[in-house]
mmCIF file of C-alpha atoms in Angstrom:
data_model
loop_
_atom_site.group_PDB
_atom_site.id
_atom_site.type_symbol
_atom_site.label_atom_id
_atom_site.label_comp_id
_atom_site.label_asym_id
_atom_site.label_seq_id
_atom_site.Cartn_x
_atom_site.Cartn_y
_atom_site.Cartn_z
ATOM 1 C CA UNK A 30 0.000 0.000 0.000
ATOM 2 C CA UNK A 31 1.312 3.421 -0.912
ATOM 3 C CA UNK A 32 2.535 5.503 2.026
ATOM 4 C CA UNK A 33 0.624 8.743 2.511
ATOM 5 C CA UNK A 34 2.712 11.922 2.401
ATOM 6 C CA UNK A 35 1.177 14.444 4.769
ATOM 7 C CA UNK A 36 3.308 17.266 3.394
ATOM 8 C CA UNK A 37 1.834 16.531 -0.025
ATOM 9 C CA UNK A 38 -1.627 16.872 1.494
ATOM 10 C CA UNK A 39 -0.683 20.242 2.995
ATOM 11 C CA UNK A 40 0.621 21.442 -0.354
ATOM 12 C CA UNK A 41 -2.658 20.361 -1.911
ATOM 13 C CA UNK A 42 -4.593 22.492 0.584
ATOM 14 C CA UNK A 43 -2.330 25.507 0.041
ATOM 15 C CA UNK A 44 -2.593 25.227 -3.715
ATOM 16 C CA UNK A 45 -6.354 24.801 -3.586
ATOM 17 C CA UNK A 46 -7.088 28.473 -4.264
ATOM 18 C CA UNK A 47 -4.721 31.346 -4.997
ATOM 19 C CA UNK A 48 -7.539 33.850 -4.621
ATOM 20 C CA UNK A 49 -8.167 32.789 -0.997
ATOM 21 C CA UNK A 50 -4.593 33.486 0.057
ATOM 22 C CA UNK A 51 -4.445 36.649 -2.019
ATOM 23 C CA UNK A 52 -7.647 37.912 -0.400
ATOM 24 C CA UNK A 53 -6.237 37.163 3.051
ATOM 25 C CA UNK A 54 -3.034 39.052 2.310
ATOM 26 C CA UNK A 55 -4.740 41.987 0.582
ATOM 27 C CA UNK A 56 -7.089 42.371 3.574
ATOM 28 C CA UNK A 57 -4.210 42.316 6.041
ATOM 29 C CA UNK A 58 -2.119 44.660 3.875
ATOM 30 C CA UNK A 59 -5.002 47.082 3.519
ATOM 31 C CA UNK A 60 -5.582 47.103 7.272
ATOM 32 C CA UNK A 61 -1.866 47.678 7.923
ATOM 33 C CA UNK A 62 -1.612 50.579 5.463
ATOM 34 C CA UNK A 63 -4.818 52.211 6.729
ATOM 35 C CA UNK A 64 -3.717 51.917 10.357
ATOM 36 C CA UNK A 65 -0.247 53.210 9.458
ATOM 37 C CA UNK A 66 -1.720 56.282 7.794
ATOM 38 C CA UNK A 67 -4.404 56.874 10.421
ATOM 39 C CA UNK A 68 -1.992 56.473 13.329
ATOM 40 C CA UNK A 69 1.339 57.720 11.958
ATOM 41 C CA UNK A 70 4.552 57.641 13.875
ATOM 42 C CA UNK A 71 6.288 60.843 15.017
ATOM 43 C CA UNK A 72 8.930 60.423 12.338
ATOM 44 C CA UNK A 73 8.226 60.945 8.647
ATOM 45 C CA UNK A 74 11.117 58.701 7.719
ATOM 46 C CA UNK A 75 9.662 55.916 9.840
ATOM 47 C CA UNK A 76 6.250 56.472 8.261
ATOM 48 C CA UNK A 77 7.685 56.284 4.761
ATOM 49 C CA UNK A 78 9.803 53.273 5.689
ATOM 50 C CA UNK A 79 6.793 51.428 7.096
ATOM 51 C CA UNK A 80 4.762 52.026 3.922
ATOM 52 C CA UNK A 81 7.700 50.970 1.750
ATOM 53 C CA UNK A 82 8.082 47.809 3.836
ATOM 54 C CA UNK A 83 4.389 47.050 3.353
ATOM 55 C CA UNK A 84 4.699 47.513 -0.407
ATOM 56 C CA UNK A 85 7.783 45.259 -0.464
ATOM 57 C CA UNK A 86 5.728 42.680 1.439
ATOM 58 C CA UNK A 87 3.100 42.918 -1.306
ATOM 59 C CA UNK A 88 5.722 42.478 -4.032
ATOM 60 C CA UNK A 89 7.171 39.513 -2.178
ATOM 61 C CA UNK A 90 3.767 37.945 -1.675
ATOM 62 C CA UNK A 91 2.640 38.176 -5.276
ATOM 63 C CA UNK A 92 6.075 37.812 -6.860
ATOM 64 C CA UNK A 93 7.094 34.730 -4.920
ATOM 65 C CA UNK A 94 3.721 33.594 -3.673
ATOM 66 C CA UNK A 95 1.835 33.338 -6.958
ATOM 67 C CA UNK A 96 4.175 30.691 -8.453
ATOM 68 C CA UNK A 97 4.126 28.957 -5.074
ATOM 69 C CA UNK A 98 0.356 28.638 -4.997
ATOM 70 C CA UNK A 99 0.018 27.764 -8.672
ATOM 71 C CA UNK A 100 2.811 25.133 -8.728
ATOM 72 C CA UNK A 101 3.205 24.376 -5.069
ATOM 73 C CA UNK A 102 4.098 20.715 -5.500
ATOM 74 C CA UNK A 103 7.236 21.717 -7.461
ATOM 75 C CA UNK A 104 8.273 24.696 -5.334
ATOM 76 C CA UNK A 105 8.781 23.651 -1.728
ATOM 77 C CA UNK A 106 11.886 25.862 -1.340
ATOM 78 C CA UNK A 107 10.065 28.853 -2.790
ATOM 79 C CA UNK A 108 7.396 28.469 -0.098
ATOM 80 C CA UNK A 109 9.959 28.816 2.679
ATOM 81 C CA UNK A 110 11.555 31.768 0.870
ATOM 82 C CA UNK A 111 8.117 33.422 0.858
ATOM 83 C CA UNK A 112 7.582 32.843 4.585
ATOM 84 C CA UNK A 113 11.129 33.902 5.468
ATOM 85 C CA UNK A 114 10.881 37.108 3.444
ATOM 86 C CA UNK A 115 7.526 37.937 5.006
ATOM 87 C CA UNK A 116 8.918 37.421 8.515
ATOM 88 C CA UNK A 117 11.929 39.663 7.774
ATOM 89 C CA UNK A 118 9.702 42.376 6.312
ATOM 90 C CA UNK A 119 7.328 41.995 9.273
ATOM 91 C CA UNK A 120 10.240 42.458 11.696
ATOM 92 C CA UNK A 121 11.521 45.584 9.881
ATOM 93 C CA UNK A 122 8.078 47.178 9.525
ATOM 94 C CA UNK A 123 7.165 46.417 13.173
ATOM 95 C CA UNK A 124 10.335 48.186 14.240
ATOM 96 C CA UNK A 125 9.173 51.264 12.313
ATOM 97 C CA UNK A 126 5.426 51.322 13.017
ATOM 98 C CA UNK A 127 3.586 48.838 15.259
ATOM 99 C CA UNK A 128 0.436 49.055 13.097
ATOM 100 C CA UNK A 129 2.172 47.002 10.411
ATOM 101 C CA UNK A 130 1.647 44.047 12.763
ATOM 102 C CA UNK A 131 -1.473 43.247 10.736
ATOM 103 C CA UNK A 132 0.873 41.602 8.252
ATOM 104 C CA UNK A 133 1.274 38.879 10.870
ATOM 105 C CA UNK A 134 -2.118 37.409 9.871
ATOM 106 C CA UNK A 135 -1.190 35.830 6.494
ATOM 107 C CA UNK A 136 2.207 34.728 7.837
ATOM 108 C CA UNK A 137 0.574 32.930 10.778
ATOM 109 C CA UNK A 138 -1.982 31.342 8.438
ATOM 110 C CA UNK A 139 0.823 29.954 6.258
ATOM 111 C CA UNK A 140 2.653 28.550 9.263
ATOM 112 C CA UNK A 141 -0.539 26.885 10.519
ATOM 113 C CA UNK A 142 -1.116 25.383 7.086
ATOM 114 C CA UNK A 143 2.355 23.972 6.357
ATOM 115 C CA UNK A 144 3.530 22.795 9.785
ATOM 116 C CA UNK A 145 2.009 20.125 12.013
ATOM 117 C CA UNK A 146 0.124 21.280 15.086
ATOM 118 C CA UNK A 147 2.959 20.649 17.562
ATOM 119 C CA UNK A 148 5.273 22.936 15.572
ATOM 120 C CA UNK A 149 2.894 25.559 14.183
ATOM 121 C CA UNK A 150 1.625 26.787 17.582
ATOM 122 C CA UNK A 151 5.063 27.527 19.129
ATOM 123 C CA UNK A 152 6.314 28.959 15.808
ATOM 124 C CA UNK A 153 3.460 31.454 15.631
ATOM 125 C CA UNK A 154 3.958 32.275 19.326
ATOM 126 C CA UNK A 155 7.637 33.068 18.633
ATOM 127 C CA UNK A 156 6.763 35.255 15.625
ATOM 128 C CA UNK A 157 4.134 37.132 17.626
ATOM 129 C CA UNK A 158 6.606 37.552 20.480
ATOM 130 C CA UNK A 159 9.151 38.950 18.033
ATOM 131 C CA UNK A 160 6.628 41.479 16.684
ATOM 132 C CA UNK A 161 5.645 42.474 20.230
ATOM 133 C CA UNK A 162 9.248 42.885 21.332
ATOM 134 C CA UNK A 163 10.131 45.050 18.314
ATOM 135 C CA UNK A 164 6.946 47.103 18.696
ATOM 136 C CA UNK A 165 7.820 47.787 22.322
ATOM 137 C CA UNK A 166 11.535 48.576 22.059
ATOM 138 C CA UNK A 167 12.127 49.936 18.567
ATOM 139 C CA UNK A 168 8.846 51.306 17.181
ATOM 140 C CA UNK A 169 7.889 54.915 17.668
ATOM 141 C CA UNK A 170 5.652 55.463 19.438
ATOM 142 C CA UNK A 171 6.483 52.380 21.467
ATOM 143 C CA UNK A 172 3.697 50.034 22.531
ATOM 144 C CA UNK A 173 3.280 48.827 26.088
ATOM 145 C CA UNK A 174 3.230 45.133 26.857
ATOM 146 C CA UNK A 175 -0.358 45.440 28.076
ATOM 147 C CA UNK A 176 -1.462 46.676 24.666
ATOM 148 C CA UNK A 177 0.660 44.050 22.919
ATOM 149 C CA UNK A 178 -0.945 41.341 25.040
ATOM 150 C CA UNK A 179 -4.342 42.802 24.234
ATOM 151 C CA UNK A 180 -3.469 42.545 20.526
ATOM 152 C CA UNK A 181 -1.796 39.195 20.307
ATOM 153 C CA UNK A 182 -3.294 36.966 23.018
ATOM 154 C CA UNK A 183 -6.799 36.873 21.457
ATOM 155 C CA UNK A 184 -5.190 36.529 18.026
ATOM 156 C CA UNK A 185 -3.042 33.624 19.200
ATOM 157 C CA UNK A 186 -5.975 31.892 20.889
ATOM 158 C CA UNK A 187 -8.133 32.250 17.773
ATOM 159 C CA UNK A 188 -5.234 31.112 15.606
ATOM 160 C CA UNK A 189 -4.741 28.074 17.829
ATOM 161 C CA UNK A 190 -8.308 27.001 17.175
ATOM 162 C CA UNK A 191 -7.680 27.491 13.449
ATOM 163 C CA UNK A 192 -4.510 25.391 13.681
ATOM 164 C CA UNK A 193 -6.350 22.606 15.514
ATOM 165 C CA UNK A 194 -9.082 22.686 12.884
ATOM 166 C CA UNK A 195 -6.536 22.507 10.045
ATOM 167 C CA UNK A 196 -4.700 19.660 11.766
ATOM 168 C CA UNK A 197 -7.865 17.614 12.208
ATOM 169 C CA UNK A 198 -8.907 18.363 8.650
ATOM 170 C CA UNK A 199 -5.538 17.115 7.427
ATOM 171 C CA UNK A 200 -5.862 13.955 9.516
ATOM 172 C CA UNK A 201 -9.290 13.285 8.045
ATOM 173 C CA UNK A 202 -7.978 13.865 4.552
ATOM 174 C CA UNK A 203 -5.021 11.607 5.299
ATOM 175 C CA UNK A 204 -7.392 8.839 6.402
ATOM 176 C CA UNK A 205 -9.517 9.404 3.304
ATOM 177 C CA UNK A 206 -6.439 9.270 1.100
ATOM 178 C CA UNK A 207 -5.309 6.015 2.727
ATOM 179 C CA UNK A 208 -8.789 4.568 2.215
ATOM 180 C CA UNK A 209 -8.734 5.615 -1.437
ATOM 181 C CA UNK A 210 -5.316 4.043 -1.905
ATOM 182 C CA UNK A 211 -6.545 0.820 -0.313
ATOM 183 C CA UNK A 212 -9.610 0.951 -2.553
ATOM 184 C CA UNK A 213 -7.413 1.332 -5.629
ATOM 185 C CA UNK A 214 -5.325 -1.654 -4.551
ATOM 186 C CA UNK A 215 -8.494 -3.672 -3.947
ATOM 187 C CA UNK A 216 -9.858 -2.665 -7.336
ATOM 188 C CA UNK A 217 -6.621 -3.778 -8.936
ATOM 189 C CA UNK A 218 -6.852 -7.147 -7.215
ATOM 190 C CA UNK A 219 -10.493 -7.498 -8.244
ATOM 191 C CA UNK A 220 -9.607 -6.669 -11.848
ATOM 192 C CA UNK A 221 -6.939 -9.364 -11.786
ATOM 193 C CA UNK A 222 -9.404 -11.799 -10.205
ATOM 194 C CA UNK A 223 -12.040 -11.022 -12.844
ATOM 195 C CA UNK A 224 -9.409 -11.557 -15.535
ATOM 196 C CA UNK A 225 -8.538 -14.947 -14.082
ATOM 197 C CA UNK A 226 -12.221 -15.846 -13.778
ATOM 198 C CA UNK A 227 -12.713 -14.795 -17.392
ATOM 199 C CA UNK A 228 -9.832 -17.002 -18.489
ATOM 200 C CA UNK A 229 -11.231 -19.951 -16.506
ATOM 201 C CA UNK A 230 -14.695 -19.383 -17.954
ATOM 202 C CA UNK A 231 -13.227 -19.219 -21.447
ATOM 203 C CA UNK A 232 -11.400 -22.507 -20.905
ATOM 204 C CA UNK A 233 -14.613 -24.112 -19.641
ATOM 205 C CA UNK A 234 -16.526 -22.649 -22.572
ATOM 206 C CA UNK A 235 -14.064 -24.064 -25.078
ATOM 207 C CA UNK A 236 -14.079 -27.438 -23.318
ATOM 208 C CA UNK A 237 -17.880 -27.495 -23.419
ATOM 209 C CA UNK A 238 -17.923 -26.340 -27.045
ATOM 210 C CA UNK A 239 -15.545 -29.106 -28.095
ATOM 211 C CA UNK A 240 -17.495 -31.678 -26.088
ATOM 212 C CA UNK A 241 -20.816 -30.626 -27.589
ATOM 213 C CA UNK A 242 -19.620 -30.532 -31.190
ATOM 214 C CA UNK A 243 -16.342 -32.082 -32.256
ATOM 215 C CA UNK A 244 -16.160 -34.759 -29.548
ATOM 216 C CA UNK A 245 -19.710 -35.932 -30.293
ATOM 217 C CA UNK A 246 -18.926 -36.439 -33.958
ATOM 218 C CA UNK A 247 -15.698 -38.259 -33.144
ATOM 219 C CA UNK A 248 -17.602 -40.550 -30.795
ATOM 220 C CA UNK A 249 -20.037 -41.198 -33.624
ATOM 221 C CA UNK A 250 -17.186 -42.145 -35.946
ATOM 222 C CA UNK A 251 -15.791 -44.456 -33.266
ATOM 223 C CA UNK A 252 -19.170 -46.156 -32.810
ATOM 224 C CA UNK A 253 -19.507 -46.650 -36.581
ATOM 225 C CA UNK A 254 -16.077 -48.248 -36.776
ATOM 226 C CA UNK A 255 -16.722 -50.522 -33.786
ATOM 227 C CA UNK A 256 -20.170 -51.451 -35.078
ATOM 228 C CA UNK A 257 -18.922 -52.651 -38.426
ATOM 229 C CA UNK A 258 -19.571 -56.351 -38.962
ATOM 230 C CA UNK A 259 -17.242 -58.596 -40.915
ATOM 231 C CA UNK A 260 -14.964 -55.631 -41.502
ATOM 232 C CA UNK A 261 -17.667 -53.781 -43.452
ATOM 233 C CA UNK A 262 -17.562 -50.069 -42.651
ATOM 234 C CA UNK A 263 -19.913 -47.433 -43.997
ATOM 235 C CA UNK A 264 -17.324 -45.090 -45.482
ATOM 236 C CA UNK A 265 -19.893 -42.515 -46.554
ATOM 237 C CA UNK A 266 -21.284 -42.302 -43.015
ATOM 238 C CA UNK A 267 -17.786 -41.865 -41.584
ATOM 239 C CA UNK A 268 -17.026 -39.206 -44.176
ATOM 240 C CA UNK A 269 -20.235 -37.367 -43.280
ATOM 241 C CA UNK A 270 -19.430 -37.460 -39.558
ATOM 242 C CA UNK A 271 -15.864 -36.310 -40.211
ATOM 243 C CA UNK A 272 -17.112 -33.419 -42.342
ATOM 244 C CA UNK A 273 -19.521 -32.438 -39.574
ATOM 245 C CA UNK A 274 -16.671 -32.520 -37.053
ATOM 246 C CA UNK A 275 -14.549 -30.388 -39.373
ATOM 247 C CA UNK A 276 -17.349 -27.851 -39.748
ATOM 248 C CA UNK A 277 -17.745 -27.768 -35.974
ATOM 249 C CA UNK A 278 -13.999 -27.160 -35.550
ATOM 250 C CA UNK A 279 -14.144 -24.278 -37.996
ATOM 251 C CA UNK A 280 -17.155 -22.877 -36.134
ATOM 252 C CA UNK A 281 -15.200 -22.964 -32.872
ATOM 253 C CA UNK A 282 -12.369 -21.035 -34.538
ATOM 254 C CA UNK A 283 -14.753 -18.404 -35.921
ATOM 255 C CA UNK A 284 -16.650 -18.201 -32.677
ATOM 256 C CA UNK A 285 -16.839 -14.829 -30.967
ATOM 257 C CA UNK A 286 -16.122 -12.680 -34.006
ATOM 258 C CA UNK A 287 -19.656 -11.552 -34.853
ATOM 259 C CA UNK A 288 -22.085 -13.175 -32.367
ATOM 260 C CA UNK A 289 -25.771 -13.047 -33.144
ATOM 261 C CA UNK A 290 -27.975 -10.811 -31.021
ATOM 262 C CA UNK A 291 -31.424 -12.222 -31.912
ATOM 263 C CA UNK A 292 -33.134 -15.593 -31.777
ATOM 264 C CA UNK A 293 -32.724 -16.021 -35.541
ATOM 265 C CA UNK A 294 -29.644 -18.191 -35.006
ATOM 266 C CA UNK A 295 -31.499 -20.129 -32.305
ATOM 267 C CA UNK A 296 -34.339 -20.787 -34.747
ATOM 268 C CA UNK A 297 -31.826 -22.364 -37.130
ATOM 269 C CA UNK A 298 -30.475 -24.453 -34.290
ATOM 270 C CA UNK A 299 -33.975 -25.671 -33.411
ATOM 271 C CA UNK A 300 -34.474 -26.827 -36.996
ATOM 272 C CA UNK A 301 -31.172 -28.699 -36.912
ATOM 273 C CA UNK A 302 -32.158 -30.269 -33.590
ATOM 274 C CA UNK A 303 -35.506 -31.353 -35.030
ATOM 275 C CA UNK A 304 -33.808 -33.040 -37.990
ATOM 276 C CA UNK A 305 -31.201 -34.654 -35.751
ATOM 277 C CA UNK A 306 -33.801 -36.124 -33.426
ATOM 278 C CA UNK A 307 -35.992 -37.188 -36.310
ATOM 279 C CA UNK A 308 -33.124 -39.168 -37.823
ATOM 280 C CA UNK A 309 -32.833 -40.993 -34.482
ATOM 281 C CA UNK A 310 -36.538 -41.767 -34.311
ATOM 282 C CA UNK A 311 -37.492 -38.981 -31.896
ATOM 283 C CA UNK A 312 -40.199 -36.485 -32.783
ATOM 284 C CA UNK A 313 -39.581 -32.927 -31.587
ATOM 285 C CA UNK A 314 -42.646 -30.768 -30.982
ATOM 286 C CA UNK A 315 -42.008 -27.027 -30.588
ATOM 287 C CA UNK A 316 -44.916 -25.491 -28.661
ATOM 288 C CA UNK A 317 -44.023 -21.803 -28.818
ATOM 289 C CA UNK A 318 -41.148 -19.828 -30.258
ATOM 290 C CA UNK A 319 -40.472 -16.099 -29.741
ATOM 291 C CA UNK A 320 -40.168 -13.728 -32.651
ATOM 292 C CA UNK A 321 -36.803 -13.765 -34.398
ATOM 293 C CA UNK A 322 -36.624 -10.024 -33.591
ATOM 294 C CA UNK A 323 -36.526 -10.865 -29.899
ATOM 295 C CA UNK A 324 -33.323 -9.178 -28.646
ATOM 296 C CA UNK A 325 -31.009 -11.370 -26.668
ATOM 297 C CA UNK A 326 -27.481 -10.878 -25.366
ATOM 298 C CA UNK A 327 -24.898 -12.521 -27.685
ATOM 299 C CA UNK A 328 -23.419 -14.570 -24.848
ATOM 300 C CA UNK A 329 -26.888 -15.729 -23.816
ATOM 301 C CA UNK A 330 -27.717 -16.614 -27.427
ATOM 302 C CA UNK A 331 -24.602 -18.755 -27.650
ATOM 303 C CA UNK A 332 -25.427 -20.368 -24.312
ATOM 304 C CA UNK A 333 -28.915 -21.313 -25.514
ATOM 305 C CA UNK A 334 -27.579 -22.710 -28.798
ATOM 306 C CA UNK A 335 -25.059 -24.981 -27.081
ATOM 307 C CA UNK A 336 -27.622 -26.106 -24.489
ATOM 308 C CA UNK A 337 -29.985 -27.208 -27.262
ATOM 309 C CA UNK A 338 -27.195 -29.236 -28.837
ATOM 310 C CA UNK A 339 -26.312 -30.933 -25.555
ATOM 311 C CA UNK A 340 -29.977 -31.638 -24.829
ATOM 312 C CA UNK A 341 -30.327 -33.282 -28.235
ATOM 313 C CA UNK A 342 -27.282 -35.452 -27.603
ATOM 314 C CA UNK A 343 -28.617 -36.580 -24.210
ATOM 315 C CA UNK A 344 -32.045 -37.439 -25.625
ATOM 316 C CA UNK A 345 -30.532 -39.536 -28.400
ATOM 317 C CA UNK A 346 -27.941 -41.312 -26.275
ATOM 318 C CA UNK A 347 -29.717 -41.851 -22.941
ATOM 319 C CA UNK A 348 -33.464 -41.165 -22.920
ATOM 320 C CA UNK A 349 -34.864 -43.812 -25.301
ATOM 321 C CA UNK A 350 -37.664 -41.308 -25.854
ATOM 322 C CA UNK A 351 -40.152 -41.313 -28.720
ATOM 323 C CA UNK A 352 -41.272 -37.702 -28.351
ATOM 324 C CA UNK A 353 -39.614 -34.533 -27.062
ATOM 325 C CA UNK A 354 -41.183 -31.137 -26.410
ATOM 326 C CA UNK A 355 -39.515 -27.729 -26.652
ATOM 327 C CA UNK A 356 -41.131 -24.560 -25.377
ATOM 328 C CA UNK A 357 -39.989 -20.928 -25.084
ATOM 329 C CA UNK A 358 -41.757 -18.650 -22.600
ATOM 330 C CA UNK A 359 -41.165 -14.911 -22.119
ATOM 331 C CA UNK A 360 -41.602 -14.025 -18.466
ATOM 332 C CA UNK A 361 -40.631 -10.859 -16.509
ATOM 333 C CA UNK A 362 -37.737 -9.882 -18.730
ATOM 334 C CA UNK A 363 -36.396 -13.432 -18.924
ATOM 335 C CA UNK A 364 -36.652 -16.190 -21.481
ATOM 336 C CA UNK A 365 -37.551 -19.626 -20.144
ATOM 337 C CA UNK A 366 -36.554 -22.676 -22.167
ATOM 338 C CA UNK A 367 -38.374 -25.930 -21.332
ATOM 339 C CA UNK A 368 -37.311 -29.299 -22.761
ATOM 340 C CA UNK A 369 -39.234 -32.475 -21.910
ATOM 341 C CA UNK A 370 -39.138 -36.041 -23.168
ATOM 342 C CA UNK A 371 -41.119 -39.221 -22.556
ATOM 343 C CA UNK A 372 -38.043 -41.378 -22.115
ATOM 344 C CA UNK A 373 -36.896 -43.711 -19.355
ATOM 345 C CA UNK A 374 -35.716 -40.899 -17.117
ATOM 346 C CA UNK A 375 -33.514 -41.241 -14.048
ATOM 347 C CA UNK A 376 -33.593 -40.326 -10.377
ATOM 348 C CA UNK A 377 -32.475 -36.698 -10.494
ATOM 349 C CA UNK A 378 -32.977 -36.261 -6.752
ATOM 350 C CA UNK A 379 -29.642 -36.812 -5.045
ATOM 351 C CA UNK A 380 -27.763 -37.174 -8.329
ATOM 352 C CA UNK A 381 -24.458 -35.305 -8.472
ATOM 353 C CA UNK A 382 -24.447 -33.466 -11.779
ATOM 354 C CA UNK A 383 -20.659 -33.393 -11.706
ATOM 355 C CA UNK A 384 -20.765 -37.100 -12.559
ATOM 356 C CA UNK A 385 -22.710 -36.233 -15.715
ATOM 357 C CA UNK A 386 -20.369 -34.050 -17.732
ATOM 358 C CA UNK A 387 -22.961 -32.823 -20.233
ATOM 359 C CA UNK A 388 -25.482 -31.763 -17.580
ATOM 360 C CA UNK A 389 -22.758 -30.107 -15.493
ATOM 361 C CA UNK A 390 -21.577 -28.150 -18.517
ATOM 362 C CA UNK A 391 -25.121 -26.927 -19.152
ATOM 363 C CA UNK A 392 -25.476 -25.825 -15.540
ATOM 364 C CA UNK A 393 -22.174 -23.940 -15.624
ATOM 365 C CA UNK A 394 -23.013 -22.230 -18.890
ATOM 366 C CA UNK A 395 -26.315 -20.994 -17.524
ATOM 367 C CA UNK A 396 -24.694 -19.715 -14.337
ATOM 368 C CA UNK A 397 -22.074 -17.836 -16.364
ATOM 369 C CA UNK A 398 -24.834 -15.720 -17.938
ATOM 370 C CA UNK A 399 -26.553 -15.317 -14.516
ATOM 371 C CA UNK A 400 -29.411 -17.645 -15.382
ATOM 372 C CA UNK A 401 -31.078 -20.542 -13.552
ATOM 373 C CA UNK A 402 -30.836 -24.244 -14.415
ATOM 374 C CA UNK A 403 -33.015 -27.016 -12.996
ATOM 375 C CA UNK A 404 -33.752 -30.608 -13.924
ATOM 376 C CA UNK A 405 -36.596 -32.935 -12.929
ATOM 377 C CA UNK A 406 -36.620 -36.604 -13.728
ATOM 378 C CA UNK A 407 -37.915 -39.910 -12.403
ATOM 379 C CA UNK A 408 -37.590 -43.378 -13.784
ATOM 380 C CA UNK A 409 -40.127 -44.224 -16.478
ATOM 381 C CA UNK A 410 -41.584 -40.681 -16.392
ATOM 382 C CA UNK A 411 -39.144 -38.858 -18.623
ATOM 383 C CA UNK A 412 -37.009 -35.803 -17.964
ATOM 384 C CA UNK A 413 -37.701 -32.077 -17.851
ATOM 385 C CA UNK A 414 -34.982 -29.443 -18.105
ATOM 386 C CA UNK A 415 -35.838 -25.823 -17.333
ATOM 387 C CA UNK A 416 -33.486 -22.951 -18.108
ATOM 388 C CA UNK A 417 -34.173 -19.307 -17.296
ATOM 389 C CA UNK A 418 -31.979 -16.910 -19.252
ATOM 390 C CA UNK A 419 -31.757 -13.112 -18.823
ATOM 391 C CA UNK A 420 -32.562 -10.958 -21.829
#
């Protein structure tokens, strides 16, 4: 996890708005100039020097400060040059006219913002003490310590509350930043996990696709060869099965390039299933079929197509059925596919589908598209498979 840099957070706060800091300084500068002119010192040279010092403070603030606030993350040294120059100017101007002490406000605000609480409070106290000392011993007219205390004690107390507020705000932002960093790390791990899940699903999909197409045809070829009597083999039948397997292999290669988004491709698959079952002595009755304009997700369309193929294989190989029924029902934004046969059935209750590779593949495919798969079967009563697929 990335370590949080609190100084970076402080720089972010300082750079959050140049106009805020400029307004603070302009207000303090205006107050200092007004008070200097309203309550002049007894010396014209001091008066002029104080005003010049205030103008130099303005030049320093906007000359050094503007780049600082605009590009603060790149100019850490410039920030300290700004504060140092402001403190020097504050010391000189306070020695000339105590009313320039208003320039202390933006300097204290900067110190509160860039230093942690345990350092900012004593630093501001030292700066205020320096201004008070110079105002008492060097400024003319001099200021008594009672007046200085009256000026700076309330200011320091108020500033302390501001410093505490800034410190707590920074802590909260630090915690938020840490949480965001942890969230980013978690998101990265989730993305990697989803990628791995996607790869696993793709491997399962390809395994199921090969099982439902190429492997079935190869099994058919094997059965033809083994069933040959007296060495007589139906070459044409083998050639037909091999061609079908080859077509299925090519389909697997092309798969995923331009998937269908309607039930038109499913309608073709139903016709192929009907012919396939008919050639095996099973009559397929389709009760209802949605419009070919019925929109369906490409992945869901593929899932339905492969399920129909696997269902056909199971009916031919295991059910000994004479009739099969296929029904499509639109219900609450889902498409329900029902397949029933009048075959021998089996005891589905308590049967582990993982022992039946074809049924387990169907279940996994349906779950991958967030659908529902269920099977009901009893001996001598046939089998019913129900699949609910999202649109």
